[in-house]
PDB file of C-alpha atoms in Angstrom:
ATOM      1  CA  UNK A  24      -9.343 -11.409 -21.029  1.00 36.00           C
ATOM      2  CA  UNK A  25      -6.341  -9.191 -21.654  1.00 49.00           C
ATOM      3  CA  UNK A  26      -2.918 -10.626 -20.580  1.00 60.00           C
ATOM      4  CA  UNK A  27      -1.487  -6.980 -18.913  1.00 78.00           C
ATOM      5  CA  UNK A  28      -0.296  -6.990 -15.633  1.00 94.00           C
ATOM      6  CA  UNK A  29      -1.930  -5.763 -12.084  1.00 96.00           C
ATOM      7  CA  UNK A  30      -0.119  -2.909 -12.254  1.00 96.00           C
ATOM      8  CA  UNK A  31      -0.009  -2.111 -15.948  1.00 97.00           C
ATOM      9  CA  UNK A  32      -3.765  -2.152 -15.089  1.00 97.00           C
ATOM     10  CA  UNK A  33      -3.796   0.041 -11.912  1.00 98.00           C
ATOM     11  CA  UNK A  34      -1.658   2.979 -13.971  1.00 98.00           C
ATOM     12  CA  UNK A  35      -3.977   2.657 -17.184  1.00 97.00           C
ATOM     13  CA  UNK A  36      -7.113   3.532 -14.539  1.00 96.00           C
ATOM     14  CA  UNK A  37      -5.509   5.879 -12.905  1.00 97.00           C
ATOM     15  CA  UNK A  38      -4.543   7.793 -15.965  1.00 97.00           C
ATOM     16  CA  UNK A  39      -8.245   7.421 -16.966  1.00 96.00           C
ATOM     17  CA  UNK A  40      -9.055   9.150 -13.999  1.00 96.00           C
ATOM     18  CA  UNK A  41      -6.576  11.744 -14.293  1.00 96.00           C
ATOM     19  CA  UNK A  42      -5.428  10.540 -10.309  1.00 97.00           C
ATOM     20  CA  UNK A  43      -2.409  10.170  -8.798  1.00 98.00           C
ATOM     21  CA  UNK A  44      -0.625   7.646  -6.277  1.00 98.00           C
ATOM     22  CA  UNK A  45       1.596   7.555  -3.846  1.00 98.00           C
ATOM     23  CA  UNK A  46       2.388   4.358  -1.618  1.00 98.00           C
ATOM     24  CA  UNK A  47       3.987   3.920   2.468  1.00 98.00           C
ATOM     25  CA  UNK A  48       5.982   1.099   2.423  1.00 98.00           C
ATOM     26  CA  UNK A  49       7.475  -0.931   5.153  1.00 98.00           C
ATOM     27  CA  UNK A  50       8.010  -4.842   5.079  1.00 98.00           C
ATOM     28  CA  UNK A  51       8.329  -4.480   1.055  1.00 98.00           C
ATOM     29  CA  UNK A  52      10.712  -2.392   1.124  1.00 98.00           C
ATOM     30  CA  UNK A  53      10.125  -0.271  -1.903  1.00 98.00           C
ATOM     31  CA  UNK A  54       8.788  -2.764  -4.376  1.00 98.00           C
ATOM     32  CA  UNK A  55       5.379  -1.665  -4.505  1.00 98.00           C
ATOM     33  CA  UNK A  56       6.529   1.852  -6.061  1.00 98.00           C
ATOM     34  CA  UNK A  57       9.393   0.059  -8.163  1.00 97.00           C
ATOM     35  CA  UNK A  58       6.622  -2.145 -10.037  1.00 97.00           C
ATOM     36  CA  UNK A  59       4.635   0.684 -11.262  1.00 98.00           C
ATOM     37  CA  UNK A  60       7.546   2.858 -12.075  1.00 97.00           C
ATOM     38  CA  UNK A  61       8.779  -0.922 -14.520  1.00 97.00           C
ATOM     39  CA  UNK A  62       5.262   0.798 -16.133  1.00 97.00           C
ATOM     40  CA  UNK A  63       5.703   3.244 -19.226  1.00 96.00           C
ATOM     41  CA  UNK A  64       3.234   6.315 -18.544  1.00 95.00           C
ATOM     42  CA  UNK A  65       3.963   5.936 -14.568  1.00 97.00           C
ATOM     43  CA  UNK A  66       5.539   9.182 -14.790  1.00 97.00           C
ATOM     44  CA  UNK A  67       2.044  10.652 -15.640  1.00 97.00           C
ATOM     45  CA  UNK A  68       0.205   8.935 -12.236  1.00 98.00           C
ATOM     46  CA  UNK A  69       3.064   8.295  -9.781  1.00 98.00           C
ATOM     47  CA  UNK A  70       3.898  11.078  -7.385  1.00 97.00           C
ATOM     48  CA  UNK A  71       5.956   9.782  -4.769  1.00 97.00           C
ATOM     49  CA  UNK A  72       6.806   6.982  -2.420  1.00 98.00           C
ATOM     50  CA  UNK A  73       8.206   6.415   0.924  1.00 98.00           C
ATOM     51  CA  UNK A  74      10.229   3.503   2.856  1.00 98.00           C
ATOM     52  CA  UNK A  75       9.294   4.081   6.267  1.00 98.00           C
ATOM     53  CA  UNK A  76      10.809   1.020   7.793  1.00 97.00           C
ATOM     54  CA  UNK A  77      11.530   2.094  11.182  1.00 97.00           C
ATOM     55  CA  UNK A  78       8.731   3.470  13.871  1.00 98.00           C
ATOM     56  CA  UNK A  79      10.707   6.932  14.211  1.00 98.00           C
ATOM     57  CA  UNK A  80      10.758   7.195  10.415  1.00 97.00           C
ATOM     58  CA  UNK A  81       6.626   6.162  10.816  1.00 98.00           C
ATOM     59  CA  UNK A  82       5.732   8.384  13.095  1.00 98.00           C
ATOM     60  CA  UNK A  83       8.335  11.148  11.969  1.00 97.00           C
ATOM     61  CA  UNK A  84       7.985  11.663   8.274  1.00 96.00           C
ATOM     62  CA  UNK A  85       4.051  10.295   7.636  1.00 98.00           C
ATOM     63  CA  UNK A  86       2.284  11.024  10.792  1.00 98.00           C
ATOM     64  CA  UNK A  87       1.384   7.796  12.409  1.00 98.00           C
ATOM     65  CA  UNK A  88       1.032   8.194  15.988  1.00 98.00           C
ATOM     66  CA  UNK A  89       3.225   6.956  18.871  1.00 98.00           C
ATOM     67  CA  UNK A  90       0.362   5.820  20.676  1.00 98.00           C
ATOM     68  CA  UNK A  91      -0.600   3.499  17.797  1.00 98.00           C
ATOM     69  CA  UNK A  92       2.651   2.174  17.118  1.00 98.00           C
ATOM     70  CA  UNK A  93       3.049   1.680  21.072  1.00 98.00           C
ATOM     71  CA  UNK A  94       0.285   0.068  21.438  1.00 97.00           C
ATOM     72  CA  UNK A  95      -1.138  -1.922  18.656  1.00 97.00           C
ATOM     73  CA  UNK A  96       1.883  -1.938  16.939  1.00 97.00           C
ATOM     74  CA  UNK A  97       3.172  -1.118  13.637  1.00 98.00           C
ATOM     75  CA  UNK A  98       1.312  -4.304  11.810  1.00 98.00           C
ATOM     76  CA  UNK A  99      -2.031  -3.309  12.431  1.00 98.00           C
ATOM     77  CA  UNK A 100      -4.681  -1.739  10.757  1.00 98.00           C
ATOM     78  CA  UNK A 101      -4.430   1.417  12.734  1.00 98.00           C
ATOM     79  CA  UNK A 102      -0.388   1.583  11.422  1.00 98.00           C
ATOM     80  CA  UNK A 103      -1.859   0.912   7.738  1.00 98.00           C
ATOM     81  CA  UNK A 104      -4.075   3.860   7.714  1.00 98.00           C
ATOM     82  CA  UNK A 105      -2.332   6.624   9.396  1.00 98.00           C
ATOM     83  CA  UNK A 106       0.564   5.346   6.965  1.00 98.00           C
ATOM     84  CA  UNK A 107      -1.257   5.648   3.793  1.00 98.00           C
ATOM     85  CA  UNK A 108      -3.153   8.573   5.175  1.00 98.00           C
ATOM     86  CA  UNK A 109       0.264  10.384   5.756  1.00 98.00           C
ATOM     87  CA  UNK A 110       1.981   9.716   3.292  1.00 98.00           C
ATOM     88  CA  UNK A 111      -0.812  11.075   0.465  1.00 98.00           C
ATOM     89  CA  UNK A 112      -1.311  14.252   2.585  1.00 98.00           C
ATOM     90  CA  UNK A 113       3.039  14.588   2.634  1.00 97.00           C
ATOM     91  CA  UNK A 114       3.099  13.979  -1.329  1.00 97.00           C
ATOM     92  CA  UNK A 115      -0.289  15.404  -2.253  1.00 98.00           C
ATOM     93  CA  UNK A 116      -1.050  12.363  -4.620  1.00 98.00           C
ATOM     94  CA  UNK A 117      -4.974  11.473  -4.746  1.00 98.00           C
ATOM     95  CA  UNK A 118      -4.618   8.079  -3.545  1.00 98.00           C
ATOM     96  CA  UNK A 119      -2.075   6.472  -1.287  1.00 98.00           C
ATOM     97  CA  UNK A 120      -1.413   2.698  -0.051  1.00 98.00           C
ATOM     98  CA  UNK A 121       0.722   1.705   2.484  1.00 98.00           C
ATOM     99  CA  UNK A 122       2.388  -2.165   3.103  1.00 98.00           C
ATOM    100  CA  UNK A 123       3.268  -2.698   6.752  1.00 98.00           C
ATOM    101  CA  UNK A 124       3.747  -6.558   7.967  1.00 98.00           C
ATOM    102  CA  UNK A 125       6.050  -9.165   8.664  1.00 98.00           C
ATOM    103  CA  UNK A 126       7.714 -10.879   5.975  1.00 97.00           C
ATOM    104  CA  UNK A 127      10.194 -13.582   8.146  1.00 96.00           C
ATOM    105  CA  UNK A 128      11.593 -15.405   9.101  1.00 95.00           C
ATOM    106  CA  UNK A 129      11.455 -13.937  12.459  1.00 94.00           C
ATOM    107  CA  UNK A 130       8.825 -10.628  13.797  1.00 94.00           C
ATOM    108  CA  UNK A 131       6.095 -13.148  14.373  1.00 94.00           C
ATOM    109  CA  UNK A 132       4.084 -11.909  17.239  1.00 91.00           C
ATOM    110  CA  UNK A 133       1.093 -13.318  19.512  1.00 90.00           C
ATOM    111  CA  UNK A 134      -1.664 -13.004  16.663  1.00 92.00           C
ATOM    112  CA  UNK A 135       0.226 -12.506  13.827  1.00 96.00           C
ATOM    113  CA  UNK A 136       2.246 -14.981  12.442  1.00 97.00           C
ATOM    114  CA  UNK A 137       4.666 -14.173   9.658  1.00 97.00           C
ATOM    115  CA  UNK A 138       3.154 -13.138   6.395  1.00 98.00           C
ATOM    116  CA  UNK A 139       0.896 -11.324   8.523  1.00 98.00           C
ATOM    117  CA  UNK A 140       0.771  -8.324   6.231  1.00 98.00           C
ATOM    118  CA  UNK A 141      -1.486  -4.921   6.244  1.00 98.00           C
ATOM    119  CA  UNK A 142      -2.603  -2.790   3.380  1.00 98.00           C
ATOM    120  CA  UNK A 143      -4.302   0.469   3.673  1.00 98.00           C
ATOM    121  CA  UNK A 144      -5.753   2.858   1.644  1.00 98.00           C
ATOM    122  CA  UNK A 145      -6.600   6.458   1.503  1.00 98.00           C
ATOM    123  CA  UNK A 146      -8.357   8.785  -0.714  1.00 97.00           C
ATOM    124  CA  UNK A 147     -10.199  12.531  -0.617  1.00 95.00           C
ATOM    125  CA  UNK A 148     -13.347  10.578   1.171  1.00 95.00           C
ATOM    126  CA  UNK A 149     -12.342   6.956   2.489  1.00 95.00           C
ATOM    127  CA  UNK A 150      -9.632   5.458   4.680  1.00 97.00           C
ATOM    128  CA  UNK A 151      -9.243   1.428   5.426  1.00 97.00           C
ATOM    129  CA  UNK A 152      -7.106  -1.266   5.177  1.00 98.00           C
ATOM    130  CA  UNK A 153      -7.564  -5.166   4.947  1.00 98.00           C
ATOM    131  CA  UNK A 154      -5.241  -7.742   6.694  1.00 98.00           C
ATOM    132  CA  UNK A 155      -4.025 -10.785   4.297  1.00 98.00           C
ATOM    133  CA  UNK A 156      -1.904 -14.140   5.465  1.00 98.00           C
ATOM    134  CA  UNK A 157      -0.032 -14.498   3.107  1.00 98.00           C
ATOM    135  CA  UNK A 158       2.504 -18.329   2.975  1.00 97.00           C
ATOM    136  CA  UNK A 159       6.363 -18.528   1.866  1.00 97.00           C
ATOM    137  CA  UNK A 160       9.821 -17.348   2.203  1.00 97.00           C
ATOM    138  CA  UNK A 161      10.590 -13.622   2.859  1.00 97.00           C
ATOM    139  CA  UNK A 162      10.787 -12.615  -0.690  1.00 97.00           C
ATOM    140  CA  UNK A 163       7.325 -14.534  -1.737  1.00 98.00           C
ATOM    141  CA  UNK A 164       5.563 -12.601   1.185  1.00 98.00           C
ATOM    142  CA  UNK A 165       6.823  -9.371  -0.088  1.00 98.00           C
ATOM    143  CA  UNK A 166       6.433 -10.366  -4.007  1.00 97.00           C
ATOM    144  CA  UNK A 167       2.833 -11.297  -2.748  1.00 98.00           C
ATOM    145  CA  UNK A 168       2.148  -8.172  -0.496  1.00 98.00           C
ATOM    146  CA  UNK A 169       2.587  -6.255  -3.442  1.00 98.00           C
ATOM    147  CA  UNK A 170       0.367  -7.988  -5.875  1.00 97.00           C
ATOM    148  CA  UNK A 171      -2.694  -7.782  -2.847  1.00 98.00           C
ATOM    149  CA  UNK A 172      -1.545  -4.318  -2.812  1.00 98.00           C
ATOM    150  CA  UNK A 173      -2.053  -3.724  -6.635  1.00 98.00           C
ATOM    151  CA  UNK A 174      -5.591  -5.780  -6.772  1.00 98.00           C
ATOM    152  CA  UNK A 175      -6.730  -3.517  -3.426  1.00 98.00           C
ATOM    153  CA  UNK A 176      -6.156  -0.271  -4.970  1.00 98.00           C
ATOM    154  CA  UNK A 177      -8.056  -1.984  -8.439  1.00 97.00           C
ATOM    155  CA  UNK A 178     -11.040  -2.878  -5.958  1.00 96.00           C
ATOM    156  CA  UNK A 179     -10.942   0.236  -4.363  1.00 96.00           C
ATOM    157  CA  UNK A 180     -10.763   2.382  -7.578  1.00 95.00           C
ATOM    158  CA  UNK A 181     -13.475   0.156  -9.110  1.00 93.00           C
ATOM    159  CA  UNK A 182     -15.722   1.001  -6.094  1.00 90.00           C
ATOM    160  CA  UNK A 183     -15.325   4.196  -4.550  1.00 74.00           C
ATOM    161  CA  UNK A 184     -13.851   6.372  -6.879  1.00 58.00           C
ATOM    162  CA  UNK A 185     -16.047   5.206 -10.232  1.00 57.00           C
ATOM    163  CA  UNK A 186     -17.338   8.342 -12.178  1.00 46.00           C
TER     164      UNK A 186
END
């Protein structure tokens, strides 16, 4: 088993794969970008990333629809795919993730507790996201949003987008 890190891994595929990335990111404020940028070589896969925090930035800079946000809200999986959806089509990467949750102490809502956190995905051919509960102070459930975020985009590399 090699001892390199989730994202030390997701950059080495993606450079295999001649693919870019891009990520959305909302309750992590940035970190998800920040790790694989910490990678040397990120320069050759990372295209872009953006903190859209607030709803307006959401639904102004990335696409994701008032409707959406207004009605299922801006954890949801509906949020997490327009998000990463929007924000690959804005930086033309060929992959994008997006982070949208609730990291505490307060946000929790009817159904979604904190550490309630959504990740999406989008490439060329697939969009999707997957919900994860995740347990701790604010900064674990970020630190831990990104590392689901890093093994997701593995999965999903490893699945769809194998040659």
């Amino acid at each position: 088993m090699s001892d390199i890190s989730l994202q030390e891994k997701l950059v080495e595929m993606l450079k295999e794969r001649h693919m870019t990335i891009s990520f959305a990111e909302s309750c992590t404020g940035g970190l998800a970008a920040a790790g694989i940028v910490d990678v040397s070589g990120a320069s050759e896969i990372f295209y872009g990333s953006m903190v859209t925090y607030d709803n307006s930035i959401k639904a102004g800079l990335i696409g994701v629809s008032w409707d959406v946000l207004n009605t299922v809200g801006p954890v949801s999986h509906e949020c997490a795919v327009q998000m990463a959806s929007g924000v690959r089509k804005a930086i033309g990467s060929d992959i994008a993730l997006s982070i949208t949750g609730i990291a505490g102490p307060g946000g929790a809502e009817p159904g979604k507790p904190v550490g309630t956190v959504y990740i999406g995905y989008s490439d060329a051919t697939k969009e999707d996201s997957i919900v994860v509960h995740l347990d701790g102070d604010r900064t674990e459930v970020r630190n831990q949003a990104v590392i689901k975020t890093y093994e997701y985009a593995i999965r999903m590399i490893e699945t769809n987008l194998n040659n």
